[in-house]
Coordinates of C-alpha atoms in Angstrom, one line a residue:
X1 CA 140.5 151.3 210.6
X2 CA 139.0 149.1 208.0
X3 CA 140.7 147.1 205.3
X4 CA 139.5 144.7 202.6
X5 CA 141.0 141.3 201.7
X6 CA 141.0 140.1 198.2
X7 CA 143.1 138.1 195.7
X8 CA 146.3 139.7 194.7
X9 CA 146.3 141.9 191.6
X10 CA 149.5 142.7 189.7
X11 CA 148.9 146.5 190.1
X12 CA 149.8 146.0 193.8
X13 CA 153.2 144.4 193.1
X14 CA 155.3 147.5 194.1
X15 CA 153.4 147.8 197.4
X16 CA 153.6 144.1 198.0
X17 CA 157.4 144.3 197.6
X18 CA 157.6 147.1 200.1
X19 CA 155.5 145.3 202.7
X20 CA 157.5 142.0 202.2
X21 CA 160.8 143.8 202.4
X22 CA 159.9 145.7 205.6
X23 CA 158.5 142.6 207.2
X24 CA 161.3 140.3 206.1
X25 CA 163.9 142.7 207.5
X26 CA 162.1 142.8 210.8
X27 CA 162.0 139.0 210.8
X28 CA 165.7 138.7 209.9
X29 CA 166.8 141.2 212.5
X30 CA 165.1 139.2 215.2
X31 CA 167.2 136.2 214.1
X32 CA 170.4 138.2 213.6
X33 CA 170.3 137.4 209.9
X34 CA 170.1 140.8 208.3
X35 CA 173.2 140.0 206.2
X36 CA 171.1 137.5 204.1
X37 CA 168.3 140.0 203.3
X38 CA 167.4 140.1 199.6
X39 CA 164.6 142.3 198.3
X40 CA 161.6 140.4 197.0
X41 CA 162.2 141.9 193.5
X42 CA 165.7 140.2 193.4
X43 CA 164.8 137.1 195.4
X44 CA 165.6 133.8 193.7
X45 CA 162.1 132.6 194.9
X46 CA 160.1 135.4 193.3
X47 CA 158.6 133.1 190.7
X48 CA 157.7 130.5 193.3
X49 CA 156.2 133.3 195.5
X50 CA 154.0 134.6 192.6
X51 CA 152.8 131.0 191.9
X52 CA 151.2 131.0 195.4
X53 CA 147.5 131.9 195.9
X54 CA 148.0 135.3 197.4
X55 CA 145.5 137.3 199.4
X56 CA 146.2 141.0 200.1
X57 CA 144.8 143.3 202.8
X58 CA 144.3 146.8 201.5
X59 CA 143.4 149.9 203.5
X60 CA 142.6 153.1 201.6
X61 CA 144.3 151.8 198.4
X62 CA 147.4 150.9 200.3
X63 CA 148.5 147.3 200.7
X64 CA 149.1 146.6 204.4
X65 CA 149.6 142.8 204.5
X66 CA 149.4 139.6 202.5
X67 CA 149.4 135.9 202.8
X68 CA 150.5 133.3 200.2
X69 CA 149.8 129.6 200.2
X70 CA 149.9 126.3 198.3
X71 CA 147.2 123.6 198.9
X72 CA 148.7 122.2 202.1
X73 CA 151.3 124.8 203.0
X74 CA 151.2 128.4 204.3
X75 CA 154.2 129.9 202.5
X76 CA 154.2 133.6 203.4
X77 CA 152.4 135.9 205.8
X78 CA 153.6 139.5 206.3
X79 CA 151.9 142.6 207.7
X80 CA 153.5 146.0 207.4
X81 CA 155.3 146.4 210.7
X82 CA 153.6 149.8 211.2
X83 CA 150.2 148.0 211.0
X84 CA 150.9 145.0 213.2
X85 CA 148.6 144.3 216.1
X86 CA 145.5 145.7 214.3
X87 CA 143.9 142.4 213.3
X88 CA 145.2 142.2 209.8
X89 CA 147.2 139.0 210.3
X90 CA 144.2 137.4 211.9
X91 CA 141.9 138.4 209.1
X92 CA 144.4 137.1 206.5
X93 CA 144.7 133.8 208.3
X94 CA 140.9 133.4 208.5
X95 CA 140.7 134.0 204.8
X96 CA 143.5 131.8 203.6
X97 CA 142.5 128.8 205.8
X98 CA 139.2 128.6 203.9
X99 CA 141.1 127.6 200.9
X100 CA 143.7 125.2 202.4
X101 CA 143.4 121.4 202.5
X102 CA 144.2 119.8 205.8
X103 CA 146.7 119.1 207.2
X104 CA 148.4 122.5 206.7
X105 CA 152.0 123.1 207.5
X106 CA 154.2 126.1 207.7
X107 CA 157.8 127.0 208.7
X108 CA 158.6 129.9 211.1
X109 CA 161.7 131.1 212.8
X110 CA 161.8 129.6 216.3
X111 CA 162.2 133.0 217.9
X112 CA 159.4 134.7 215.9
X113 CA 157.1 134.5 218.9
X114 CA 154.6 137.1 217.6
X115 CA 154.0 135.0 214.4
X116 CA 153.9 131.7 216.4
X117 CA 151.2 133.1 218.7
X118 CA 149.1 134.0 215.7
X119 CA 149.5 130.5 214.2
X120 CA 148.8 128.8 217.6
X121 CA 145.6 130.9 217.9
X122 CA 144.3 129.0 214.8
X123 CA 145.4 125.6 216.2
X124 CA 148.8 125.2 214.7
X125 CA 151.3 123.2 216.8
X126 CA 155.1 122.8 216.6
X127 CA 155.9 119.4 215.2
X128 CA 159.6 119.8 214.6
X129 CA 162.5 122.2 215.2
X130 CA 165.7 122.4 213.1
X131 CA 168.8 124.4 213.9
X132 CA 170.9 125.4 210.9
X133 CA 174.5 126.0 211.4
X134 CA 176.3 129.0 209.9
X135 CA 177.6 128.8 206.4
X136 CA 178.8 131.2 203.7
X137 CA 175.2 131.8 202.7
X138 CA 173.9 132.1 206.3
X139 CA 176.7 133.4 208.5
X140 CA 175.0 132.6 211.9
X141 CA 173.1 129.7 213.4
X142 CA 169.3 130.0 213.3
X143 CA 166.4 127.7 214.2
X144 CA 163.1 127.1 212.5
X145 CA 160.0 125.3 213.7
X146 CA 157.7 123.3 211.5
X147 CA 154.1 123.8 212.5
X148 CA 151.0 121.8 211.6
X149 CA 147.3 122.3 211.6
X150 CA 145.2 119.1 211.2

């Protein structure tokens, strides 16, 4: 299957939301945090998200993945769970890294091993781990790793 990668266009907003929501739920389930899921359309960080430089992967007019970044930080990378393992995440990483100033940092759930393997393939290394204790907003403990690429 072939896909194209190009800068985000607003006409793909609905599809981007679908991919983000499916991917985010997959990520949160892995951390036992489904209770904190918020659809991208309703997320308090939507404006910040849209202020990122976003590249999308499109296959036959369907958005199958995307990556969003700021100059020194990879902010979001999601691939439709039905399309994972087909090279889409790798292609998105290759594209976005062309734009990013070094060093580049990102945050990832500690137990998101699939994502961490992808980042490590590009040379990212874990530089810090933080465990957040449960609160009203986040009812269970979870751990995040900060990763860095020099």
